[in-house]
PDB file of C-alpha atoms in Angstrom:
ATOM      1  CA  MET A   1       0.000   0.000   0.000  1.00 37.00           C
ATOM      2  CA  PHE A   2       2.743   2.432   0.990  1.00 37.00           C
ATOM      3  CA  ALA A   3       4.811   1.535  -2.090  1.00 43.00           C
ATOM      4  CA  LEU A   4       1.930   2.301  -4.410  1.00 40.00           C
ATOM      5  CA  LYS A   5       1.352   5.614  -2.734  1.00 43.00           C
ATOM      6  CA  GLY A   6       4.993   6.486  -2.971  1.00 42.00           C
ATOM      7  CA  ARG A   7       5.095   5.902  -6.737  1.00 45.00           C
ATOM      8  CA  LYS A   8       1.924   7.898  -7.162  1.00 43.00           C
ATOM      9  CA  ALA A   9       3.369  10.754  -5.195  1.00 43.00           C
ATOM     10  CA  ALA A  10       6.503  10.684  -7.286  1.00 45.00           C
ATOM     11  CA  ARG A  11       4.470  10.976 -10.436  1.00 48.00           C
ATOM     12  CA  VAL A  12       2.653  13.946  -9.008  1.00 45.00           C
ATOM     13  CA  ARG A  13       5.843  15.693  -7.880  1.00 46.00           C
ATOM     14  CA  ALA A  14       7.793  15.183 -11.167  1.00 46.00           C
ATOM     15  CA  PRO A  15       6.383  18.205 -12.989  1.00 48.00           C
ATOM     16  CA  LEU A  16       7.273  20.423 -10.005  1.00 43.00           C
ATOM     17  CA  GLU A  17      11.017  19.864 -10.628  1.00 46.00           C
ATOM     18  CA  ALA A  18      10.981  22.280 -13.541  1.00 43.00           C
ATOM     19  CA  ALA A  19       8.620  24.694 -11.805  1.00 45.00           C
ATOM     20  CA  ASP A  20       9.566  28.038 -10.311  1.00 48.00           C
ATOM     21  CA  LEU A  21       9.656  26.928  -6.622  1.00 46.00           C
ATOM     22  CA  ASP A  22      11.859  29.687  -5.171  1.00 51.00           C
ATOM     23  CA  GLY A  23      11.214  32.320  -7.753  1.00 54.00           C
ATOM     24  CA  GLN A  24      14.110  31.110  -9.913  1.00 58.00           C
ATOM     25  CA  ARG A  25      13.958  29.267 -13.251  1.00 64.00           C
ATOM     26  CA  VAL A  26      15.217  25.633 -13.177  1.00 66.00           C
ATOM     27  CA  LEU A  27      16.921  24.329 -16.364  1.00 65.00           C
ATOM     28  CA  PRO A  28      15.232  21.506 -18.278  1.00 71.00           C
ATOM     29  CA  ARG A  29      16.655  18.013 -17.634  1.00 70.00           C
ATOM     30  CA  PRO A  30      18.699  17.644 -20.924  1.00 68.00           C
ATOM     31  CA  LEU A  31      20.407  21.007 -20.396  1.00 69.00           C
ATOM     32  CA  ARG A  32      21.171  20.218 -16.760  1.00 70.00           C
ATOM     33  CA  ARG A  33      23.127  17.114 -17.847  1.00 72.00           C
ATOM     34  CA  VAL A  34      25.206  19.162 -20.268  1.00 67.00           C
ATOM     35  CA  VAL A  35      25.914  21.794 -17.612  1.00 69.00           C
ATOM     36  CA  ARG A  36      26.931  19.175 -15.040  1.00 73.00           C
ATOM     37  CA  PHE A  37      29.319  17.557 -17.607  1.00 66.00           C
ATOM     38  CA  LEU A  38      30.922  20.921 -18.434  1.00 66.00           C
ATOM     39  CA  VAL A  39      31.325  21.780 -14.741  1.00 67.00           C
ATOM     40  CA  SER A  40      32.930  18.382 -14.043  1.00 67.00           C
ATOM     41  CA  LEU A  41      35.223  18.785 -17.045  1.00 59.00           C
ATOM     42  CA  GLY A  42      36.266  22.261 -15.907  1.00 64.00           C
ATOM     43  CA  THR A  43      36.933  21.231 -12.310  1.00 70.00           C
ATOM     44  CA  GLY A  44      39.034  18.227 -13.334  1.00 62.00           C
ATOM     45  CA  ARG A  45      36.692  15.571 -11.990  1.00 64.00           C
ATOM     46  CA  ILE A  46      36.594  13.836 -15.424  1.00 61.00           C
ATOM     47  CA  HIS A  47      39.801  12.232 -16.677  1.00 60.00           C
ATOM     48  CA  PHE A  48      40.516  11.066 -20.286  1.00 59.00           C
ATOM     49  CA  ALA A  49      42.758   8.186 -21.272  1.00 63.00           C
ATOM     50  CA  PRO A  50      46.258   9.060 -22.533  1.00 62.00           C
ATOM     51  CA  HIS A  51      46.499  10.158 -26.211  1.00 56.00           C
ATOM     52  CA  THR A  52      42.734  10.624 -26.450  1.00 59.00           C
ATOM     53  CA  GLY A  53      43.257  14.096 -27.893  1.00 59.00           C
ATOM     54  CA  THR A  54      45.716  12.855 -30.508  1.00 64.00           C
ATOM     55  CA  VAL A  55      43.431  10.031 -31.594  1.00 59.00           C
ATOM     56  CA  SER A  56      40.469  12.383 -31.760  1.00 61.00           C
ATOM     57  CA  ALA A  57      42.416  14.857 -33.865  1.00 58.00           C
ATOM     58  CA  LEU A  58      43.520  12.148 -36.267  1.00 56.00           C
ATOM     59  CA  ALA A  59      39.966  10.830 -36.529  1.00 59.00           C
ATOM     60  CA  PHE A  60      38.726  14.341 -37.265  1.00 53.00           C
ATOM     61  CA  LEU A  61      41.371  14.865 -39.940  1.00 54.00           C
ATOM     62  CA  ALA A  62      40.606  11.472 -41.494  1.00 54.00           C
ATOM     63  CA  ALA A  63      36.901  12.213 -41.591  1.00 58.00           C
ATOM     64  CA  THR A  64      37.629  15.603 -43.149  1.00 60.00           C
ATOM     65  CA  GLY A  65      39.876  13.961 -45.745  1.00 53.00           C
ATOM     66  CA  PHE A  66      37.271  11.338 -46.661  1.00 50.00           C
ATOM     67  CA  TYR A  67      34.646  14.035 -46.986  1.00 51.00           C
ATOM     68  CA  GLY A  68      36.933  16.085 -49.243  1.00 57.00           C
ATOM     69  CA  MET A  69      37.712  13.054 -51.446  1.00 50.00           C
ATOM     70  CA  SER A  70      34.023  12.310 -51.697  1.00 55.00           C
ATOM     71  CA  LEU A  71      33.277  15.860 -52.834  1.00 57.00           C
ATOM     72  CA  GLY A  72      36.159  15.741 -55.318  1.00 55.00           C
ATOM     73  CA  GLY A  73      35.197  12.334 -56.720  1.00 51.00           C
ATOM     74  CA  HIS A  74      38.432  10.641 -55.583  1.00 46.00           C
ATOM     75  CA  SER A  75      37.017   8.152 -53.086  1.00 45.00           C
ATOM     76  CA  GLN A  76      37.023   5.350 -55.673  1.00 47.00           C
ATOM     77  CA  ASP A  77      40.685   6.030 -56.488  1.00 50.00           C
ATOM     78  CA  PHE A  78      41.571   5.946 -52.809  1.00 46.00           C
ATOM     79  CA  ALA A  79      39.740   2.638 -52.291  1.00 45.00           C
ATOM     80  CA  GLN A  80      41.440   1.274 -55.386  1.00 46.00           C
ATOM     81  CA  THR A  81      44.903   2.176 -54.163  1.00 50.00           C
ATOM     82  CA  THR A  82      44.482   1.009 -50.586  1.00 46.00           C
ATOM     83  CA  THR A  83      42.841  -2.343 -51.390  1.00 44.00           C
ATOM     84  CA  THR A  84      45.377  -3.070 -54.137  1.00 46.00           C
ATOM     85  CA  ALA A  85      48.194  -2.429 -51.687  1.00 42.00           C
ATOM     86  CA  ALA A  86      46.476  -4.782 -49.243  1.00 42.00           C
ATOM     87  CA  GLY A  87      46.783  -7.688 -51.704  1.00 46.00           C
ATOM     88  CA  PHE A  88      43.468  -7.511 -53.574  1.00 57.00           C
ATOM     89  CA  ALA A  89      44.838  -6.658 -57.028  1.00 79.00           C
ATOM     90  CA  ILE A  90      43.164  -8.579 -59.889  1.00 80.00           C
ATOM     91  CA  GLU A  91      45.718 -11.134 -61.055  1.00 84.00           C
ATOM     92  CA  ASP A  92      43.614 -13.595 -63.051  1.00 86.00           C
ATOM     93  CA  VAL A  93      40.569 -13.441 -65.343  1.00 88.00           C
ATOM     94  CA  LYS A  94      38.936 -16.798 -66.096  1.00 92.00           C
ATOM     95  CA  VAL A  95      36.640 -16.759 -69.126  1.00 93.00           C
ATOM     96  CA  SER A  96      34.292 -19.576 -70.140  1.00 94.00           C
ATOM     97  CA  GLY A  97      31.828 -19.989 -73.018  1.00 94.00           C
ATOM     98  CA  ASN A  98      33.894 -17.878 -75.417  1.00 93.00           C
ATOM     99  CA  GLU A  99      34.779 -18.820 -78.976  1.00 92.00           C
ATOM    100  CA  GLN A 100      35.049 -15.448 -80.712  1.00 93.00           C
ATOM    101  CA  THR A 101      35.736 -13.214 -77.696  1.00 93.00           C
ATOM    102  CA  SER A 102      39.306 -13.421 -76.400  1.00 90.00           C
ATOM    103  CA  GLU A 103      40.442 -12.863 -72.836  1.00 90.00           C
ATOM    104  CA  ILE A 104      42.619  -9.990 -74.029  1.00 90.00           C
ATOM    105  CA  ASP A 105      39.527  -8.292 -75.490  1.00 91.00           C
ATOM    106  CA  ILE A 106      37.803  -8.568 -72.109  1.00 91.00           C
ATOM    107  CA  LEU A 107      40.830  -7.206 -70.231  1.00 88.00           C
ATOM    108  CA  GLN A 108      40.964  -4.214 -72.549  1.00 90.00           C
ATOM    109  CA  GLN A 109      37.212  -3.650 -72.318  1.00 91.00           C
ATOM    110  CA  LEU A 110      37.365  -3.579 -68.508  1.00 88.00           C
ATOM    111  CA  GLY A 111      40.542  -1.494 -68.482  1.00 86.00           C
ATOM    112  CA  LEU A 112      42.406  -3.971 -66.260  1.00 82.00           C
ATOM    113  CA  ASP A 113      46.102  -3.121 -65.987  1.00 74.00           C
ATOM    114  CA  GLY A 114      47.398  -5.391 -63.238  1.00 67.00           C
ATOM    115  CA  ALA A 115      46.835  -2.792 -60.524  1.00 69.00           C
ATOM    116  CA  THR A 116      43.039  -2.852 -60.499  1.00 76.00           C
ATOM    117  CA  SER A 117      41.526  -3.755 -57.135  1.00 77.00           C
ATOM    118  CA  LEU A 118      39.052  -6.615 -56.928  1.00 84.00           C
ATOM    119  CA  VAL A 119      37.353  -4.915 -53.987  1.00 83.00           C
ATOM    120  CA  ALA A 120      36.859  -1.651 -55.866  1.00 79.00           C
ATOM    121  CA  LEU A 121      35.628  -3.362 -59.073  1.00 84.00           C
ATOM    122  CA  ASP A 122      31.927  -2.691 -59.700  1.00 89.00           C
ATOM    123  CA  ILE A 123      30.358  -5.959 -60.920  1.00 92.00           C
ATOM    124  CA  ASN A 124      27.386  -4.224 -62.559  1.00 93.00           C
ATOM    125  CA  VAL A 125      29.640  -1.857 -64.501  1.00 93.00           C
ATOM    126  CA  ALA A 126      31.877  -4.755 -65.559  1.00 93.00           C
ATOM    127  CA  ARG A 127      28.876  -6.760 -66.771  1.00 95.00           C
ATOM    128  CA  LYS A 128      27.572  -3.775 -68.739  1.00 95.00           C
ATOM    129  CA  LEU A 129      30.942  -3.162 -70.404  1.00 95.00           C
ATOM    130  CA  ILE A 130      31.360  -6.801 -71.431  1.00 95.00           C
ATOM    131  CA  SER A 131      27.778  -7.042 -72.723  1.00 95.00           C
ATOM    132  CA  GLU A 132      28.584  -4.199 -75.144  1.00 95.00           C
ATOM    133  CA  MET A 133      31.175  -6.346 -76.935  1.00 95.00           C
ATOM    134  CA  PRO A 134      30.058  -7.506 -80.433  1.00 94.00           C
ATOM    135  CA  TRP A 135      29.789 -11.258 -79.883  1.00 96.00           C
ATOM    136  CA  VAL A 136      28.354 -11.200 -76.344  1.00 96.00           C
ATOM    137  CA  GLU A 137      24.685 -12.112 -75.979  1.00 95.00           C
ATOM    138  CA  ASP A 138      24.695 -12.617 -72.191  1.00 96.00           C
ATOM    139  CA  VAL A 139      27.357 -12.464 -69.467  1.00 96.00           C
ATOM    140  CA  ALA A 140      27.787 -13.273 -65.783  1.00 95.00           C
ATOM    141  CA  VAL A 141      30.670 -11.815 -63.740  1.00 94.00           C
ATOM    142  CA  ARG A 142      31.780 -13.103 -60.337  1.00 93.00           C
ATOM    143  CA  LYS A 143      34.510 -12.040 -57.905  1.00 90.00           C
ATOM    144  CA  VAL A 144      36.685 -14.765 -56.382  1.00 89.00           C
ATOM    145  CA  TYR A 145      38.879 -13.322 -53.624  1.00 88.00           C
ATOM    146  CA  PRO A 146      41.613 -12.395 -53.269  1.00 85.00           C
ATOM    147  CA  GLY A 147      42.398 -11.635 -56.941  1.00 85.00           C
ATOM    148  CA  THR A 148      40.325 -13.502 -59.562  1.00 89.00           C
ATOM    149  CA  ILE A 149      37.384 -12.612 -61.815  1.00 91.00           C
ATOM    150  CA  GLU A 150      35.251 -15.329 -63.386  1.00 94.00           C
ATOM    151  CA  VAL A 151      33.451 -14.337 -66.601  1.00 95.00           C
ATOM    152  CA  SER A 152      30.854 -16.674 -68.119  1.00 96.00           C
ATOM    153  CA  LEU A 153      29.751 -15.784 -71.653  1.00 95.00           C
ATOM    154  CA  LYS A 154      26.945 -16.773 -73.973  1.00 96.00           C
ATOM    155  CA  GLU A 155      27.941 -15.712 -77.472  1.00 96.00           C
ATOM    156  CA  ARG A 156      25.839 -14.905 -80.516  1.00 96.00           C
ATOM    157  CA  LYS A 157      25.727 -17.382 -83.409  1.00 96.00           C
ATOM    158  CA  ALA A 158      26.742 -16.293 -86.898  1.00 96.00           C
ATOM    159  CA  PHE A 159      24.186 -17.425 -89.497  1.00 96.00           C
ATOM    160  CA  GLY A 160      25.452 -15.765 -92.652  1.00 97.00           C
ATOM    161  CA  ILE A 161      27.332 -12.928 -94.309  1.00 97.00           C
ATOM    162  CA  TRP A 162      25.484  -9.824 -95.443  1.00 97.00           C
ATOM    163  CA  GLN A 163      26.900  -7.614 -98.177  1.00 96.00           C
ATOM    164  CA  HIS A 164      25.492  -4.091 -98.206  1.00 92.00           C
ATOM    165  CA  GLY A 165      27.304  -1.886-100.669  1.00 90.00           C
ATOM    166  CA  THR A 166      30.957  -2.727-100.318  1.00 90.00           C
ATOM    167  CA  ASP A 167      30.674  -3.676 -96.637  1.00 93.00           C
ATOM    168  CA  LEU A 168      30.518  -7.250 -95.375  1.00 95.00           C
ATOM    169  CA  SER A 169      28.967  -8.058 -91.986  1.00 96.00           C
ATOM    170  CA  LEU A 170      28.248 -11.198 -90.009  1.00 97.00           C
ATOM    171  CA  ILE A 171      24.570 -11.575 -89.125  1.00 97.00           C
ATOM    172  CA  GLU A 172      22.432 -13.742 -86.857  1.00 97.00           C
ATOM    173  CA  ALA A 173      19.443 -15.700 -88.119  1.00 96.00           C
ATOM    174  CA  SER A 174      17.269 -12.833 -86.879  1.00 94.00           C
ATOM    175  CA  GLY A 175      19.095 -10.456 -89.224  1.00 95.00           C
ATOM    176  CA  SER A 176      20.893  -8.583 -86.438  1.00 95.00           C
ATOM    177  CA  VAL A 177      24.412  -7.535 -87.360  1.00 96.00           C
ATOM    178  CA  ILE A 178      27.078  -9.060 -85.121  1.00 96.00           C
ATOM    179  CA  ALA A 179      30.287  -7.504 -86.405  1.00 94.00           C
ATOM    180  CA  PRO A 180      32.099  -6.577 -89.621  1.00 94.00           C
ATOM    181  CA  LEU A 181      33.666  -9.496 -91.482  1.00 94.00           C
ATOM    182  CA  ARG A 182      37.419  -9.280 -90.899  1.00 88.00           C
ATOM    183  CA  ASP A 183      38.868 -12.584 -92.167  1.00 85.00           C
ATOM    184  CA  ASN A 184      38.094 -15.790 -94.066  1.00 88.00           C
ATOM    185  CA  LYS A 185      37.196 -17.797 -90.976  1.00 90.00           C
ATOM    186  CA  PHE A 186      33.499 -17.600 -91.910  1.00 94.00           C
ATOM    187  CA  ALA A 187      33.904 -18.115 -95.651  1.00 91.00           C
ATOM    188  CA  ASP A 188      31.649 -21.194 -95.596  1.00 93.00           C
ATOM    189  CA  LEU A 189      28.620 -19.218 -94.412  1.00 96.00           C
ATOM    190  CA  PRO A 190      25.997 -18.291 -97.040  1.00 96.00           C
ATOM    191  CA  LEU A 191      26.304 -14.836 -98.591  1.00 97.00           C
ATOM    192  CA  PHE A 192      23.246 -12.580 -98.820  1.00 97.00           C
ATOM    193  CA  VAL A 193      23.437  -9.418-100.907  1.00 97.00           C
ATOM    194  CA  GLY A 194      21.292  -6.311-101.050  1.00 95.00           C
ATOM    195  CA  ARG A 195      19.009  -4.078 -99.027  1.00 91.00           C
ATOM    196  CA  ASP A 196      16.700  -5.968 -96.625  1.00 92.00           C
ATOM    197  CA  ALA A 197      18.509  -9.219 -97.482  1.00 96.00           C
ATOM    198  CA  GLU A 198      19.620  -9.678 -93.864  1.00 95.00           C
ATOM    199  CA  THR A 199      16.076  -9.729 -92.450  1.00 95.00           C
ATOM    200  CA  ALA A 200      14.637 -12.108 -95.081  1.00 95.00           C
ATOM    201  CA  ALA A 201      17.684 -14.381 -95.316  1.00 96.00           C
ATOM    202  CA  ALA A 202      16.877 -17.074 -92.754  1.00 95.00           C
ATOM    203  CA  GLU A 203      13.345 -17.789 -93.957  1.00 94.00           C
ATOM    204  CA  PHE A 204      14.368 -18.004 -97.618  1.00 94.00           C
ATOM    205  CA  TYR A 205      17.437 -20.110 -96.851  1.00 94.00           C
ATOM    206  CA  GLU A 206      15.336 -22.611 -94.913  1.00 93.00           C
ATOM    207  CA  ARG A 207      12.888 -22.975 -97.822  1.00 91.00           C
ATOM    208  CA  PHE A 208      15.686 -23.262-100.379  1.00 90.00           C
ATOM    209  CA  SER A 209      17.271 -26.136 -98.443  1.00 88.00           C
ATOM    210  CA  GLN A 210      14.679 -28.415-100.142  1.00 91.00           C
ATOM    211  CA  TRP A 211      16.898 -28.349-103.262  1.00 92.00           C
ATOM    212  CA  PRO A 212      20.347 -29.277-101.919  1.00 92.00           C
ATOM    213  CA  GLU A 213      21.836 -30.145-105.339  1.00 91.00           C
ATOM    214  CA  ILE A 214      21.225 -26.611-106.550  1.00 92.00           C
ATOM    215  CA  ALA A 215      21.906 -24.993-103.167  1.00 92.00           C
ATOM    216  CA  LYS A 216      25.476 -26.317-103.135  1.00 92.00           C
ATOM    217  CA  ARG A 217      26.112 -24.437-106.406  1.00 94.00           C
ATOM    218  CA  VAL A 218      24.967 -21.069-105.021  1.00 95.00           C
ATOM    219  CA  LYS A 219      27.653 -18.466-104.439  1.00 95.00           C
ATOM    220  CA  ALA A 220      25.329 -15.660-103.307  1.00 96.00           C
ATOM    221  CA  TYR A 221      21.651 -14.987-102.672  1.00 97.00           C
ATOM    222  CA  VAL A 222      20.795 -11.545-104.057  1.00 97.00           C
ATOM    223  CA  ARG A 223      17.752  -9.652-102.789  1.00 96.00           C
ATOM    224  CA  VAL A 224      16.042  -7.691-105.592  1.00 95.00           C
ATOM    225  CA  ALA A 225      13.874  -4.643-104.774  1.00 91.00           C
ATOM    226  CA  GLY A 226      13.045  -6.099-101.371  1.00 91.00           C
ATOM    227  CA  ARG A 227      10.599  -8.536-103.038  1.00 93.00           C
ATOM    228  CA  ARG A 228      12.324 -11.519-104.633  1.00 95.00           C
ATOM    229  CA  TRP A 229      15.681 -13.305-104.981  1.00 96.00           C
ATOM    230  CA  ASP A 230      18.289 -14.018-107.643  1.00 96.00           C
ATOM    231  CA  LEU A 231      20.723 -16.894-107.276  1.00 96.00           C
ATOM    232  CA  MET A 232      24.333 -16.289-108.281  1.00 96.00           C
ATOM    233  CA  LEU A 233      25.866 -19.690-109.023  1.00 95.00           C
ATOM    234  CA  ASN A 234      29.556 -20.441-108.595  1.00 93.00           C
ATOM    235  CA  ASN A 235      29.970 -20.819-112.400  1.00 91.00           C
ATOM    236  CA  GLY A 236      28.603 -17.321-113.051  1.00 92.00           C
ATOM    237  CA  ILE A 237      25.033 -18.234-114.038  1.00 94.00           C
ATOM    238  CA  THR A 238      22.205 -16.097-112.602  1.00 95.00           C
ATOM    239  CA  ILE A 239      18.874 -17.728-111.715  1.00 96.00           C
ATOM    240  CA  LYS A 240      16.047 -15.184-111.561  1.00 96.00           C
ATOM    241  CA  LEU A 241      13.356 -16.441-109.192  1.00 96.00           C
ATOM    242  CA  PRO A 242       9.751 -15.176-109.002  1.00 95.00           C
ATOM    243  CA  GLU A 243       8.365 -13.223-106.075  1.00 92.00           C
ATOM    244  CA  TYR A 244       5.775 -15.933-105.462  1.00 91.00           C
ATOM    245  CA  ASP A 245       5.496 -19.664-106.230  1.00 90.00           C
ATOM    246  CA  LEU A 246       9.113 -20.536-105.540  1.00 92.00           C
ATOM    247  CA  ASP A 247       8.303 -24.254-105.539  1.00 93.00           C
ATOM    248  CA  ARG A 248       7.067 -24.183-109.155  1.00 94.00           C
ATOM    249  CA  ALA A 249      10.113 -22.288-110.386  1.00 94.00           C
ATOM    250  CA  MET A 250      12.563 -24.569-108.621  1.00 94.00           C
ATOM    251  CA  GLN A 251      10.784 -27.650-109.926  1.00 94.00           C
ATOM    252  CA  VAL A 252      11.170 -26.343-113.503  1.00 94.00           C
ATOM    253  CA  LEU A 253      14.859 -25.648-112.924  1.00 94.00           C
ATOM    254  CA  SER A 254      15.461 -29.056-111.340  1.00 93.00           C
ATOM    255  CA  THR A 255      13.756 -30.838-114.239  1.00 93.00           C
ATOM    256  CA  MET A 256      15.798 -28.961-116.845  1.00 92.00           C
ATOM    257  CA  GLU A 257      19.007 -29.658-114.950  1.00 91.00           C
ATOM    258  CA  GLU A 258      18.304 -33.367-114.618  1.00 90.00           C
ATOM    259  CA  GLY A 259      17.222 -33.824-118.237  1.00 88.00           C
ATOM    260  CA  GLN A 260      19.457 -31.402-120.124  1.00 87.00           C
ATOM    261  CA  GLN A 261      22.288 -30.460-117.703  1.00 90.00           C
ATOM    262  CA  LEU A 262      21.204 -26.861-118.196  1.00 90.00           C
ATOM    263  CA  LEU A 263      23.527 -25.409-115.569  1.00 90.00           C
ATOM    264  CA  GLU A 264      26.596 -26.921-117.252  1.00 89.00           C
ATOM    265  CA  ARG A 265      25.902 -25.132-120.504  1.00 88.00           C
ATOM    266  CA  ASP A 266      27.425 -21.853-121.714  1.00 87.00           C
ATOM    267  CA  ILE A 267      24.588 -19.623-120.488  1.00 91.00           C
ATOM    268  CA  ALA A 268      24.451 -16.379-118.533  1.00 92.00           C
ATOM    269  CA  ALA A 269      21.007 -16.488-116.913  1.00 94.00           C
ATOM    270  CA  VAL A 270      17.809 -18.477-116.497  1.00 95.00           C
ATOM    271  CA  ASP A 271      14.680 -16.379-116.001  1.00 96.00           C
ATOM    272  CA  LEU A 272      11.952 -18.247-114.107  1.00 95.00           C
ATOM    273  CA  ARG A 273       9.847 -15.233-113.145  1.00 94.00           C
ATOM    274  CA  LEU A 274       7.028 -15.937-115.617  1.00 93.00           C
ATOM    275  CA  GLU A 275       4.818 -18.915-115.031  1.00 90.00           C
ATOM    276  CA  ASP A 276       4.150 -19.724-118.702  1.00 88.00           C
ATOM    277  CA  ARG A 277       7.700 -19.528-120.055  1.00 90.00           C
ATOM    278  CA  THR A 278      11.357 -19.939-119.148  1.00 92.00           C
ATOM    279  CA  THR A 279      13.881 -17.597-120.740  1.00 92.00           C
ATOM    280  CA  ILE A 280      17.530 -18.586-121.142  1.00 90.00           C
ATOM    281  CA  GLN A 281      20.152 -15.937-121.803  1.00 90.00           C
ATOM    282  CA  LEU A 282      23.421 -16.979-123.448  1.00 85.00           C
ATOM    283  CA  THR A 283      26.794 -15.597-122.553  1.00 80.00           C
ATOM    284  CA  PRO A 284      28.254 -13.055-125.047  1.00 71.00           C
ATOM    285  CA  GLU A 285      30.669 -15.679-126.325  1.00 74.00           C
ATOM    286  CA  ALA A 286      27.949 -18.264-126.769  1.00 61.00           C
ATOM    287  CA  ALA A 287      25.700 -15.704-128.420  1.00 60.00           C
ATOM    288  CA  ALA A 288      28.506 -14.789-130.866  1.00 65.00           C
ATOM    289  CA  ARG A 289      29.093 -18.442-131.702  1.00 69.00           C
ATOM    290  CA  ARG A 290      25.400 -18.982-132.155  1.00 60.00           C
ATOM    291  CA  GLN A 291      25.237 -15.973-134.479  1.00 67.00           C
ATOM    292  CA  VAL A 292      28.052 -17.406-136.591  1.00 64.00           C
ATOM    293  CA  VAL A 293      26.245 -20.733-136.826  1.00 62.00           C
ATOM    294  CA  LEU A 294      22.974 -19.021-137.775  1.00 65.00           C
ATOM    295  CA  GLU A 295      24.675 -16.946-140.465  1.00 64.00           C
ATOM    296  CA  ALA A 296      26.401 -20.001-141.903  1.00 68.00           C
ATOM    297  CA  ARG A 297      23.122 -21.871-141.890  1.00 71.00           C
ATOM    298  CA  THR A 298      21.376 -18.991-143.645  1.00 72.00           C
ATOM    299  CA  LYS A 299      24.050 -18.895-146.349  1.00 71.00           C
ATOM    300  CA  MET A 300      23.786 -22.620-146.855  1.00 72.00           C
ATOM    301  CA  LEU A 301      20.014 -22.446-147.218  1.00 71.00           C
ATOM    302  CA  LYS A 302      20.286 -19.621-149.760  1.00 73.00           C
ATOM    303  CA  LYS A 303      22.856 -21.578-151.751  1.00 69.00           C
ATOM    304  CA  GLN A 304      20.645 -24.655-151.808  1.00 73.00           C
ATOM    305  CA  GLU A 305      17.692 -22.517-152.911  1.00 73.00           C
ATOM    306  CA  GLN A 306      19.700 -21.065-155.838  1.00 74.00           C
ATOM    307  CA  GLU A 307      20.889 -24.505-156.896  1.00 71.00           C
ATOM    308  CA  ASN A 308      17.320 -25.791-156.886  1.00 73.00           C
ATOM    309  CA  ARG A 309      16.254 -22.920-159.155  1.00 72.00           C
ATOM    310  CA  THR A 310      18.953 -23.708-161.708  1.00 66.00           C
TER     311      THR A 310
END
C-alpha cells in the first residue's frame, strides 16, 4: 500500500522539478546534464585516457579527408589504391563460353592493368561493359577473392554474311548484325546481298534447303527490290526467281538440270519469273558463236535454194 502511494506521489511531484519553486527558473533536464558535464570537465573531476586528444584529432582529420575526397570524386581512387596495396589486385581473369571473344579483349574492355583492385571493381559496370562487346549475348561476372574474376559468356551465333554496298557483316538468323567481317574464318557461311537481305535471309534459306543439289552451287543470294531473290551460281550463271510460287520455279529448274544439264551449258542467266515460259540468256561468247552458226546456216540455205532454181 505504501509503495503504491509512494510511486503515485513521485508521479505527481515530477512536474514540479521544472517549476519556479523559489522564484528562480530551473533548467530543463537535458540542459542540466550538459551543464553538469561541463562543470565536471572544468573542475578536473573527469579524466581522459592518454592520447585521447591525438586520436580524436587524427579521426577528425581522417573524416575531413574522406569528406573532401568524396566531394572531389576521388574516393574510388583511394579505395582502389588502398585495397590493391592490401593484396586484392586482380591477377587472373577466367573466361568460359567464349569462342570469338578473347580474354585480351575482355581485359581491354574492362581497363584492367594489373593494378586494379578486386574490392573496388563494380560488378554491374563490368557486366555492362562486357555485354557491349560484339559477340556477347549474355554475361555473368563473379569475384573470387583475393584476386580472380570469373566471366561466363553466352555468345551470338553467326548465321550468314550480309553484303550491303561494299561492306561485309556477319549476321544472326534474326538479321541482327554481329560484327564486320574481318577474315576468311566464316567463308563457308551463305552470302546474302542487297538491301533488306539480312532480315529475309533465314526464312528463304530454310525454304531453299529443299533443293540441296542446286543450293550447293549457289555463291550468293541476291535480294532484288526487297521482293524476290536471284541466285548467283559459282559458275557465273544467274537464276532469276519469281516473287511468289518458288516451288514451281525450282521444280522447272530441277527438271531442266536433270534432263538437259542446263547449268553446265554456256549460259548467262535463267529467267523463271514468268509462269508460262522460261527464258535462257546466253553468254556473249555463246551468243557470238550462235550468231556465226545461224549466219552459216542462212548462207547454206540460200545456196541450196539457188541450186534448186537452176
